[in-house]
Short mmCIF file of C-alpha atoms in Angstrom, two decimals:
data_model
loop_
_atom_site.label_atom_id
_atom_site.label_comp_id
_atom_site.label_asym_id
_atom_site.label_seq_id
_atom_site.Cartn_x
_atom_site.Cartn_y
_atom_site.Cartn_z
CA MET A 1 109.32 72.84 123.34
CA ALA A 2 107.89 69.32 123.31
CA ILE A 3 104.84 68.86 125.49
CA PRO A 4 105.45 66.03 127.98
CA ASN A 5 102.75 63.59 129.01
CA VAL A 6 102.24 65.19 132.40
CA ARG A 7 100.34 63.73 135.32
CA ILE A 8 98.94 66.16 137.88
CA PRO A 9 100.75 65.29 141.12
CA SER A 10 98.62 64.69 144.21
CA ARG A 11 100.42 66.55 146.98
CA GLN A 12 99.84 67.31 150.64
CA LEU A 13 100.99 70.39 152.53
CA TYR A 14 104.76 70.83 152.66
CA ILE A 15 105.69 71.40 156.31
CA ASP A 16 108.98 70.83 158.13
CA GLY A 17 110.57 69.22 155.09
CA GLU A 18 107.82 66.63 154.69
CA TRP A 19 104.48 66.11 152.97
CA ARG A 20 101.79 66.34 155.62
CA GLU A 21 98.04 65.93 155.31
CA SER A 22 96.05 68.97 156.36
CA VAL A 23 94.51 68.67 159.81
CA LYS A 24 90.94 68.81 158.49
CA LYS A 25 91.79 66.73 155.40
CA ASN A 26 89.84 69.05 153.08
CA ARG A 27 90.86 69.49 149.46
CA ILE A 28 90.11 72.02 146.69
CA PRO A 29 89.50 70.98 143.06
CA ILE A 30 91.91 72.10 140.33
CA ILE A 31 90.02 73.31 137.23
CA ASN A 32 91.78 73.59 133.91
CA PRO A 33 90.59 77.00 132.59
CA ALA A 34 91.06 75.90 128.98
CA THR A 35 88.63 72.98 129.27
CA GLU A 36 86.65 73.74 132.47
CA GLU A 37 87.45 70.18 133.62
CA ILE A 38 88.57 69.12 137.09
CA ILE A 39 92.10 67.73 136.68
CA GLY A 40 93.12 67.19 140.29
CA ASP A 41 92.99 68.74 143.73
CA ILE A 42 95.13 70.48 146.34
CA PRO A 43 95.03 70.42 150.15
CA ALA A 44 93.07 73.13 151.96
CA ALA A 45 95.07 74.36 154.95
CA THR A 46 93.39 75.94 157.96
CA GLU A 47 94.51 77.76 161.11
CA GLU A 48 95.66 74.51 162.69
CA ASP A 49 98.05 73.86 159.80
CA VAL A 50 99.33 77.43 159.99
CA ASP A 51 100.23 76.88 163.65
CA ILE A 52 102.16 73.71 162.79
CA ALA A 53 104.02 75.43 159.95
CA VAL A 54 104.93 78.44 162.09
CA GLU A 55 106.37 76.19 164.79
CA ALA A 56 108.39 74.31 162.16
CA ALA A 57 109.74 77.63 160.85
CA ARG A 58 110.67 78.77 164.35
CA ARG A 59 112.53 75.52 165.01
CA ALA A 60 114.43 75.94 161.76
CA LEU A 61 115.57 79.42 162.77
CA ALA A 62 116.62 78.22 166.22
CA GLY A 63 118.49 75.17 164.92
CA ASP A 64 122.00 74.95 163.52
CA GLU A 65 120.99 73.23 160.29
CA TRP A 66 119.30 76.39 158.96
CA GLY A 67 119.54 79.09 161.62
CA SER A 68 123.36 79.05 161.72
CA THR A 69 124.00 78.91 157.98
CA THR A 70 126.26 81.37 156.23
CA GLY A 71 125.19 83.15 153.10
CA ALA A 72 127.51 80.91 151.08
CA GLN A 73 125.83 77.80 152.49
CA ARG A 74 122.38 79.14 151.68
CA ALA A 75 123.58 79.98 148.17
CA LYS A 76 124.31 76.31 147.54
CA TYR A 77 120.70 75.41 148.30
CA LEU A 78 119.41 78.19 146.05
CA ARG A 79 121.60 77.07 143.15
CA ALA A 80 120.52 73.47 143.62
CA ILE A 81 116.88 74.60 143.44
CA ALA A 82 117.63 76.56 140.26
CA ALA A 83 119.20 73.49 138.66
CA LYS A 84 116.17 71.36 139.52
CA ILE A 85 113.82 73.96 138.05
CA LEU A 86 115.69 73.83 134.75
CA GLU A 87 115.86 70.03 134.86
CA ARG A 88 112.06 69.91 135.17
CA LYS A 89 111.39 72.97 133.00
CA SER A 90 109.19 71.27 130.40
CA GLU A 91 107.09 69.45 132.99
CA LEU A 92 106.69 72.50 135.25
CA ALA A 93 105.74 74.75 132.32
CA THR A 94 103.06 72.29 131.27
CA LEU A 95 101.69 72.01 134.81
CA GLU A 96 101.55 75.79 135.05
CA SER A 97 99.73 76.06 131.74
CA LEU A 98 97.17 73.44 132.75
CA ASP A 99 96.66 75.11 136.11
CA CYS A 100 96.20 78.78 135.22
CA GLY A 101 95.77 78.87 131.42
CA LYS A 102 99.09 80.57 130.70
CA THR A 103 100.39 79.85 127.20
CA LEU A 104 103.07 77.16 127.17
CA PHE A 105 105.56 79.60 125.64
CA GLU A 106 105.05 82.10 128.46
CA ALA A 107 105.14 79.38 131.11
CA ALA A 108 108.46 78.08 129.79
CA TRP A 109 109.76 81.65 129.72
CA ASP A 110 108.76 81.97 133.38
CA MET A 111 110.68 78.80 134.32
CA ASP A 112 113.88 80.28 132.89
CA ASP A 113 113.28 83.45 134.90
CA ILE A 114 112.57 81.43 138.05
CA ALA A 115 115.86 79.54 137.81
CA ALA A 116 117.73 82.78 137.09
CA CYS A 117 116.08 84.45 140.09
CA PHE A 118 117.28 81.71 142.45
CA GLU A 119 120.77 82.03 140.96
CA TYR A 120 120.69 85.81 141.37
CA TYR A 121 119.77 85.62 145.04
CA ALA A 122 122.37 82.92 145.56
CA ASP A 123 124.95 85.53 144.51
CA LEU A 124 123.45 88.09 146.91
CA ALA A 125 123.40 85.52 149.72
CA GLU A 126 127.13 84.98 149.28
CA ALA A 127 127.74 88.71 149.24
CA LEU A 128 125.87 89.03 152.55
CA ASP A 129 128.68 87.27 154.37
CA SER A 130 130.99 90.23 153.84
CA LYS A 131 128.22 92.74 154.66
CA LYS A 132 126.76 90.97 157.70
CA LYS A 133 128.89 92.99 160.10
CA THR A 134 129.64 96.46 158.70
CA PRO A 135 131.80 98.84 160.78
CA VAL A 136 130.69 102.46 161.05
CA ASP A 137 133.40 105.04 161.73
CA LEU A 138 132.21 107.60 164.29
CA HIS A 139 135.57 109.41 164.33
CA MET A 140 135.65 108.92 168.11
CA ASP A 141 138.32 107.08 170.08
CA SER A 142 136.04 105.91 172.89
CA PHE A 143 133.45 104.02 170.78
CA LYS A 144 133.46 101.28 168.20
CA THR A 145 130.28 100.57 166.30
CA TYR A 146 129.00 98.28 163.61
CA VAL A 147 125.76 97.46 161.85
CA LEU A 148 124.62 93.85 161.90
CA ARG A 149 122.37 92.39 159.20
CA GLU A 150 120.36 89.39 160.37
CA PRO A 151 117.38 87.40 159.08
CA LEU A 152 114.13 89.11 160.01
CA GLY A 153 112.60 85.86 161.29
CA VAL A 154 109.55 83.87 160.20
CA VAL A 155 108.01 85.46 157.11
CA GLY A 156 104.62 84.83 155.51
CA LEU A 157 104.60 85.04 151.71
CA ILE A 158 101.19 85.33 150.04
CA THR A 159 101.31 85.17 146.27
CA PRO A 160 98.90 85.44 143.28
CA TRP A 161 97.70 83.13 140.51
CA ASN A 162 98.79 85.01 137.40
CA TYR A 163 102.48 84.05 137.66
CA PRO A 164 102.20 81.26 140.24
CA LEU A 165 105.76 80.02 140.65
CA LEU A 166 107.49 83.17 139.41
CA MET A 167 105.75 85.49 141.89
CA ALA A 168 106.41 82.94 144.65
CA THR A 169 110.09 82.87 143.69
CA TRP A 170 110.32 86.67 143.83
CA LYS A 171 109.65 86.31 147.55
CA VAL A 172 110.95 82.84 148.43
CA ALA A 173 114.42 83.31 146.90
CA PRO A 174 115.34 86.53 148.77
CA ALA A 175 113.70 85.32 152.00
CA LEU A 176 115.85 82.17 151.96
CA ALA A 177 118.92 84.13 150.82
CA ALA A 178 118.49 86.36 153.89
CA GLY A 179 118.26 83.31 156.15
CA CYS A 180 114.59 83.70 157.08
CA ALA A 181 112.25 80.76 157.54
CA ALA A 182 109.35 81.17 155.14
CA ILE A 183 105.75 80.06 154.88
CA LEU A 184 104.43 80.33 151.32
CA LYS A 185 100.68 80.61 150.80
CA PRO A 186 99.99 80.59 147.02
CA SER A 187 96.63 81.37 145.47
CA GLU A 188 94.10 78.55 145.61
CA LEU A 189 93.43 79.21 141.90
CA ALA A 190 96.94 78.10 140.86
CA SER A 191 99.08 76.16 143.33
CA ILE A 192 100.42 73.13 141.45
CA THR A 193 103.92 74.41 140.65
CA CYS A 194 104.29 76.01 144.08
CA LEU A 195 103.70 72.60 145.65
CA GLU A 196 106.27 71.14 143.25
CA LEU A 197 108.73 73.67 144.65
CA GLY A 198 108.27 71.84 147.94
CA GLU A 199 109.27 68.56 146.29
CA ILE A 200 112.31 70.26 144.75
CA CYS A 201 113.33 71.63 148.16
CA ARG A 202 112.97 68.16 149.66
CA GLU A 203 115.11 66.65 146.89
CA VAL A 204 117.94 69.16 147.29
CA GLY A 205 117.96 68.72 151.06
CA LEU A 206 116.83 72.20 152.12
CA PRO A 207 116.78 72.00 155.93
CA PRO A 208 113.35 71.17 157.40
CA GLY A 209 111.21 74.20 158.18
CA ALA A 210 113.23 76.66 156.09
CA LEU A 211 110.38 76.72 153.55
CA ASN A 212 106.85 75.56 154.28
CA ILE A 213 104.05 75.61 151.68
CA LEU A 214 100.40 75.89 152.65
CA THR A 215 97.75 75.82 149.95
CA GLY A 216 94.19 76.81 150.69
CA LEU A 217 91.64 79.59 150.78
CA GLY A 218 92.49 83.12 151.88
CA PRO A 219 90.14 83.37 154.88
CA GLU A 220 91.07 79.90 156.14
CA ALA A 221 94.84 79.85 155.52
CA GLY A 222 96.00 83.34 154.55
CA ALA A 223 94.23 85.26 157.31
CA PRO A 224 95.61 83.11 160.18
CA LEU A 225 99.09 83.48 158.70
CA VAL A 226 98.80 87.27 158.65
CA SER A 227 97.50 87.50 162.22
CA HIS A 228 99.81 84.88 163.74
CA PRO A 229 101.83 86.41 166.60
CA HIS A 230 104.98 84.47 165.67
CA VAL A 231 105.05 85.50 162.02
CA ASP A 232 107.41 88.47 161.88
CA LYS A 233 106.53 89.91 158.45
CA ILE A 234 104.04 89.52 155.62
CA ALA A 235 104.90 90.05 151.95
CA PHE A 236 101.82 90.08 149.72
CA THR A 237 101.11 90.40 146.01
CA GLY A 238 97.47 90.50 144.98
CA SER A 239 94.37 92.64 144.89
CA ALA A 240 94.05 96.01 146.59
CA THR A 241 90.97 94.81 148.49
CA THR A 242 92.87 91.90 150.05
CA GLY A 243 95.89 94.13 150.64
CA VAL A 244 93.81 96.48 152.79
CA LYS A 245 92.61 93.52 154.88
CA ILE A 246 96.16 92.26 155.33
CA MET A 247 97.46 95.68 156.32
CA THR A 248 94.61 96.11 158.82
CA ALA A 249 95.20 92.70 160.41
CA ALA A 250 98.98 93.15 160.56
CA ALA A 251 98.56 96.58 162.15
CA GLN A 252 97.03 94.97 165.24
CA LEU A 253 100.44 93.42 165.94
CA VAL A 254 102.48 96.29 164.46
CA LYS A 255 103.74 93.71 161.97
CA PRO A 256 105.65 94.98 158.91
CA VAL A 257 104.11 94.30 155.52
CA THR A 258 105.08 94.90 151.93
CA LEU A 259 102.26 95.13 149.43
CA GLU A 260 102.15 94.94 145.63
CA LEU A 261 98.53 95.59 144.76
CA GLY A 262 98.25 95.92 141.02
CA GLY A 263 97.50 98.94 138.91
CA LYS A 264 95.86 100.67 135.99
CA SER A 265 98.97 101.61 134.11
CA PRO A 266 99.14 104.06 131.17
CA ILE A 267 101.08 103.83 127.93
CA VAL A 268 101.46 107.27 126.35
CA VAL A 269 102.14 107.30 122.60
CA PHE A 270 103.42 110.43 120.84
CA ASP A 271 103.19 111.22 117.13
CA ASP A 272 106.97 111.38 116.72
CA ILE A 273 107.47 107.61 116.87
CA ASP A 274 109.45 106.41 113.84
CA ASN A 275 108.31 102.80 113.76
CA LEU A 276 104.55 102.52 114.13
CA ASP A 277 104.51 98.72 114.12
CA LEU A 278 107.14 98.53 116.86
CA ALA A 279 105.04 100.78 119.08
CA VAL A 280 101.88 98.83 118.23
CA GLU A 281 103.45 95.52 119.19
CA TRP A 282 104.63 96.87 122.54
CA THR A 283 101.14 98.27 123.12
CA LEU A 284 99.61 94.84 122.47
CA PHE A 285 102.19 93.01 124.56
CA GLY A 286 101.74 95.52 127.38
CA CYS A 287 98.04 94.74 127.68
CA PHE A 288 97.41 91.27 126.20
CA ALA A 289 100.39 89.20 127.38
CA ASN A 290 99.26 86.50 129.81
CA ALA A 291 95.68 87.25 128.68
CA GLY A 292 95.96 90.69 130.28
CA GLN A 293 96.33 89.14 133.74
CA VAL A 294 99.34 91.26 134.66
CA CYS A 295 99.46 93.67 137.59
CA SER A 296 101.49 96.19 135.60
CA ALA A 297 99.52 95.83 132.35
CA THR A 298 99.52 99.11 130.42
CA SER A 299 95.77 98.87 129.91
CA ARG A 300 95.16 102.61 129.35
CA LEU A 301 96.36 103.69 125.89
CA ILE A 302 96.79 107.48 125.83
CA ILE A 303 97.59 108.41 122.25
CA GLN A 304 98.31 111.71 120.54
CA GLU A 305 95.26 112.81 118.61
CA SER A 306 97.08 113.35 115.32
CA ILE A 307 97.95 109.65 114.90
CA ALA A 308 95.09 108.04 116.82
CA SER A 309 93.10 106.86 113.81
CA GLU A 310 96.07 105.33 112.00
CA TYR A 311 97.39 103.77 115.22
CA LEU A 312 94.09 102.07 116.04
CA GLU A 313 93.88 100.71 112.48
CA ARG A 314 97.32 99.14 112.92
CA LEU A 315 96.30 97.70 116.29
CA LEU A 316 93.27 96.02 114.70
CA LEU A 317 95.43 94.49 111.96
CA TRP A 318 97.90 93.11 114.48
CA ILE A 319 95.16 91.72 116.71
CA LYS A 320 93.90 89.56 113.84
CA ASN A 321 97.22 87.69 113.97
CA ILE A 322 96.99 86.79 117.67
CA LYS A 323 96.40 83.06 117.91
CA ILE A 324 93.74 82.21 120.50
CA SER A 325 93.73 78.51 121.34
CA ASP A 326 94.39 75.89 123.94
CA PRO A 327 97.49 77.27 125.69
CA LEU A 328 99.39 74.05 125.05
CA GLU A 329 99.09 74.50 121.28
CA GLU A 330 102.11 75.69 119.36
CA ASP A 331 102.28 79.46 118.85
CA CYS A 332 99.26 80.16 121.07
CA LYS A 333 99.57 83.79 122.15
CA LEU A 334 96.36 84.21 124.13
CA GLY A 335 94.95 81.56 126.45
CA PRO A 336 91.98 81.57 128.80
CA ILE A 337 91.25 83.66 131.87
CA VAL A 338 92.20 81.78 135.04
CA SER A 339 88.74 80.95 136.42
CA SER A 340 85.02 81.23 135.81
CA GLY A 341 84.78 83.97 138.44
CA GLN A 342 87.49 86.07 136.81
CA TYR A 343 86.03 85.39 133.35
CA GLU A 344 82.63 86.73 134.41
CA LYS A 345 84.28 89.73 136.03
CA VAL A 346 86.11 90.66 132.81
CA LEU A 347 82.93 90.34 130.70
CA LYS A 348 81.07 92.46 133.24
CA PHE A 349 83.67 95.24 132.90
CA ILE A 350 83.22 95.22 129.13
CA SER A 351 79.42 95.23 129.38
CA LYS A 352 79.50 98.09 131.89
CA ALA A 353 81.75 100.15 129.61
CA LYS A 354 79.28 99.69 126.77
CA ASP A 355 76.36 100.66 129.03
CA GLU A 356 78.22 103.82 130.07
CA GLY A 357 78.57 104.91 126.44
CA ALA A 358 81.97 103.57 125.40
CA THR A 359 82.50 101.86 122.04
CA ILE A 360 83.74 98.27 121.82
CA LEU A 361 86.05 98.71 118.85
CA CYS A 362 86.92 95.02 118.73
CA GLY A 363 86.56 91.88 120.81
CA GLY A 364 84.60 91.86 124.02
CA GLU A 365 83.21 88.35 123.66
CA ARG A 366 84.14 84.70 123.72
CA PRO A 367 86.00 83.67 120.52
CA GLN A 368 83.51 81.78 118.37
CA HIS A 369 85.88 78.86 117.72
CA MET A 370 86.46 78.20 121.44
CA LYS A 371 83.41 76.34 122.70
CA LYS A 372 84.88 75.54 126.12
CA GLY A 373 87.18 77.41 128.46
CA TYR A 374 87.24 80.91 129.93
CA TYR A 375 88.34 82.75 126.79
CA VAL A 376 87.88 86.45 126.07
CA GLN A 377 88.85 88.05 122.76
CA PRO A 378 91.46 90.83 122.81
CA THR A 379 89.30 93.89 123.39
CA ILE A 380 89.81 97.58 122.54
CA ILE A 381 87.40 100.14 123.98
CA THR A 382 87.21 103.71 122.66
CA ASP A 383 85.06 106.78 123.40
CA VAL A 384 86.08 106.46 127.04
CA ASN A 385 85.78 109.25 129.56
CA THR A 386 87.62 109.44 132.86
CA SER A 387 84.54 108.84 134.99
CA MET A 388 83.97 105.38 133.51
CA GLU A 389 84.74 102.26 135.52
CA ILE A 390 86.80 100.85 132.64
CA TRP A 391 89.16 103.83 132.96
CA LYS A 392 89.46 103.69 136.73
CA GLU A 393 89.45 100.02 137.78
CA GLU A 394 91.83 97.14 137.13
CA VAL A 395 90.21 94.59 134.80
CA PHE A 396 92.88 91.86 134.85
CA GLY A 397 91.92 90.63 131.41
CA PRO A 398 92.76 91.39 127.74
CA VAL A 399 91.02 94.76 127.67
CA LEU A 400 92.60 98.01 126.44
CA CYS A 401 90.81 101.35 126.86
CA VAL A 402 91.81 104.37 124.76
CA LYS A 403 91.87 108.14 125.16
CA THR A 404 93.52 110.81 123.02
CA PHE A 405 95.48 113.94 123.93
CA LYS A 406 96.89 117.01 122.24
CA THR A 407 99.60 118.35 124.59
CA GLU A 408 102.20 116.94 126.96
CA GLU A 409 100.41 118.51 129.90
CA GLU A 410 97.16 116.79 128.95
CA ALA A 411 98.95 113.44 128.53
CA ILE A 412 100.55 113.69 131.98
CA GLU A 413 97.25 114.59 133.57
CA LEU A 414 95.55 111.58 131.96
CA ALA A 415 98.41 109.24 132.83
CA ASN A 416 98.30 110.18 136.51
CA ASP A 417 94.50 110.14 136.65
CA THR A 418 94.39 106.91 138.67
CA LYS A 419 94.46 105.81 142.29
CA TYR A 420 97.16 103.30 141.34
CA GLY A 421 100.85 103.90 140.80
CA LEU A 422 102.65 100.76 139.69
CA ALA A 423 103.95 101.37 136.16
CA SER A 424 103.91 103.75 133.21
CA ALA A 425 105.19 103.62 129.64
CA ILE A 426 105.97 106.29 127.06
CA MET A 427 106.56 105.84 123.34
CA SER A 428 108.53 108.73 121.84
CA LYS A 429 111.86 109.26 120.08
CA ASP A 430 112.36 112.49 122.06
CA LEU A 431 114.47 111.31 125.01
CA GLU A 432 114.28 114.68 126.74
CA ARG A 433 110.50 114.34 126.69
CA CYS A 434 110.84 110.80 128.08
CA GLU A 435 112.94 112.19 130.93
CA ARG A 436 110.30 114.84 131.64
CA PHE A 437 107.67 112.11 131.83
CA THR A 438 109.90 110.05 134.11
CA LYS A 439 109.76 112.87 136.60
CA ALA A 440 106.05 113.47 136.07
CA PHE A 441 104.78 109.86 136.19
CA GLN A 442 103.50 108.94 139.66
CA THR A 443 104.64 105.33 139.48
CA GLY A 444 107.40 103.03 140.69
CA ILE A 445 108.24 101.58 137.25
CA ILE A 446 108.72 103.48 133.98
CA TRP A 447 109.36 102.12 130.50
CA PHE A 448 110.70 104.07 127.51
CA ASN A 449 109.61 102.74 124.11
CA CYS A 450 108.57 99.36 125.50
CA SER A 451 106.15 97.86 128.02
CA GLN A 452 106.54 95.10 130.59
CA PRO A 453 110.21 94.01 130.33
CA THR A 454 111.13 92.90 133.84
CA PHE A 455 114.63 92.26 135.16
CA MET A 456 115.43 90.66 138.51
CA GLN A 457 118.24 93.14 139.17
CA LEU A 458 115.79 96.07 139.28
CA PRO A 459 113.28 96.99 142.01
CA TRP A 460 109.64 96.10 141.37
CA GLY A 461 106.81 97.91 143.14
CA GLY A 462 104.68 101.00 143.14
CA ARG A 463 103.12 103.82 145.08
CA LYS A 464 99.64 105.14 145.91
CA ARG A 465 97.18 102.23 146.03
CA SER A 466 99.58 99.96 144.21
CA GLY A 467 101.22 99.42 147.59
CA PHE A 468 104.69 99.92 149.02
CA GLY A 469 107.95 98.06 149.36
CA ARG A 470 109.90 96.43 146.55
CA ASP A 471 110.49 92.95 145.17
CA LEU A 472 113.59 92.04 143.16
CA GLY A 473 117.07 93.48 143.12
CA GLU A 474 118.96 94.18 146.31
CA TRP A 475 115.80 95.91 147.56
CA GLY A 476 113.98 92.58 147.48
CA LEU A 477 116.59 91.11 149.83
CA GLU A 478 116.77 94.03 152.24
CA LYS A 479 113.14 93.71 153.29
CA TYR A 480 113.90 90.28 154.81
CA LEU A 481 116.81 91.59 156.91
CA ASN A 482 116.74 93.02 160.41
CA ILE A 483 119.25 95.82 160.94
CA LYS A 484 120.92 96.08 164.35
CA GLN A 485 123.31 98.73 165.53
CA VAL A 486 125.98 97.54 167.96
CA THR A 487 127.94 100.09 169.99
CA GLN A 488 130.93 99.31 172.19
CA TYR A 489 132.53 101.67 174.73
CA THR A 490 136.28 101.08 174.43
CA SER A 491 137.77 103.66 176.81
CA ASP A 492 139.14 102.97 180.30
CA GLU A 493 138.07 106.43 181.34
CA PRO A 494 134.86 106.80 183.40
CA TRP A 495 131.79 108.18 181.64
CA ALA A 496 131.58 110.76 184.45
CA PHE A 497 127.94 111.63 184.05
CA TYR A 498 127.27 110.86 187.75
CA LYS A 499 129.49 111.62 190.73
CA SER A 500 131.38 108.52 191.76
CA PRO A 501 130.68 107.35 195.38
CA SER A 502 134.35 106.36 195.76
CA LYS A 503 135.40 109.98 195.33
CA VAL A 504 132.90 111.52 197.73
#
């Protein structure tokens, strides 16, 4: 893909279908993680801006232009957005790469997925029209009943920096498909493409207030959104620490939330695998794609003892071929960490593992040829025990820790030895064993002989401290719908529970 000469747009907040300066007029610098240079800035919303956006969303729901739309009408907007995403694919991918350090290849891949996600939920929006009013047969002559599916209301969508526009789309597309009015609050570390979504919505004529986009800091913009009395639901993807705060704040208003809070996912490798290199590549992709900044990253390699030595040797050979460079360079497969703060956090995890007695088998430092930028070499850590921080906590960087096992029972125990429960992977040609592990894994996502493939038709989410609720698939739409039961008494006969005065 040719790299366009891209200018960083200077945007305001997107509220009520228009660009609007934040009330306090504050802005946050955009730092390119590959160069550490300031390349632009974004508006910093505060509580006052949240109030304005919520009122715009409420007006949209109450008005005919958005609030009275059919699913088929909403589908047209979603398809128009998808077309615009593809039209601007090269530009948006470059902006995303500059903003968060994602390799250009991965960013372009994301843009295809984003357009497909809008198309997918356009189809589900159309299908809603036939499901909106669903009769329920009670097998009784005196009652008729039906279930009504309606938009839940004003929804707050708080999304992370590792897949800025894709993670936003996972929530925006189904929320709009359901007919909700949404307020998107992306991460302050990567907001450029989310703001461009506002421009795309304006260009396609999405009714004012249907989608509002507020950039800014969590305490100043995210917290007021969560606690706002007229926001009917919060959907959040991010850290477990922030998720606890959101759940606590929402509980004060008995406000529903869905939370996707990351993980510490295992990949279990058995000695019966036929193709060692195939398994090795999936292991690397499962932990090092997007510089390891993936909530479902299979960052705990649990490998059968009999092949551990050979497997690690193959991993080291493959790692030598991973190109680490500016993410805009051709064939770059590992770019920088998103920010200086996250960079320091990753290096601290590695240093702590070494202090606790683990062995840094490879990596663990800045690549020598990269003098600027927040780069960390692909890192493999061995001699790990289960009490170490590197085994227990999510690093969110290109760091793989390794333990060995002898028996299935031991592998299952190690795999489930985590407070998280997002994803698990198993590499084995024994499909009956894979099925046993499917039942045993305490996670919401399970991969056989692969790691990380994600499809919009399938539910995405976890259990334990990885949160609850699901993005994607029909499940991603259902969480933005309010379900009403409607019951009609159709008989002319009296109910006869009380004695009628006319018959006394």
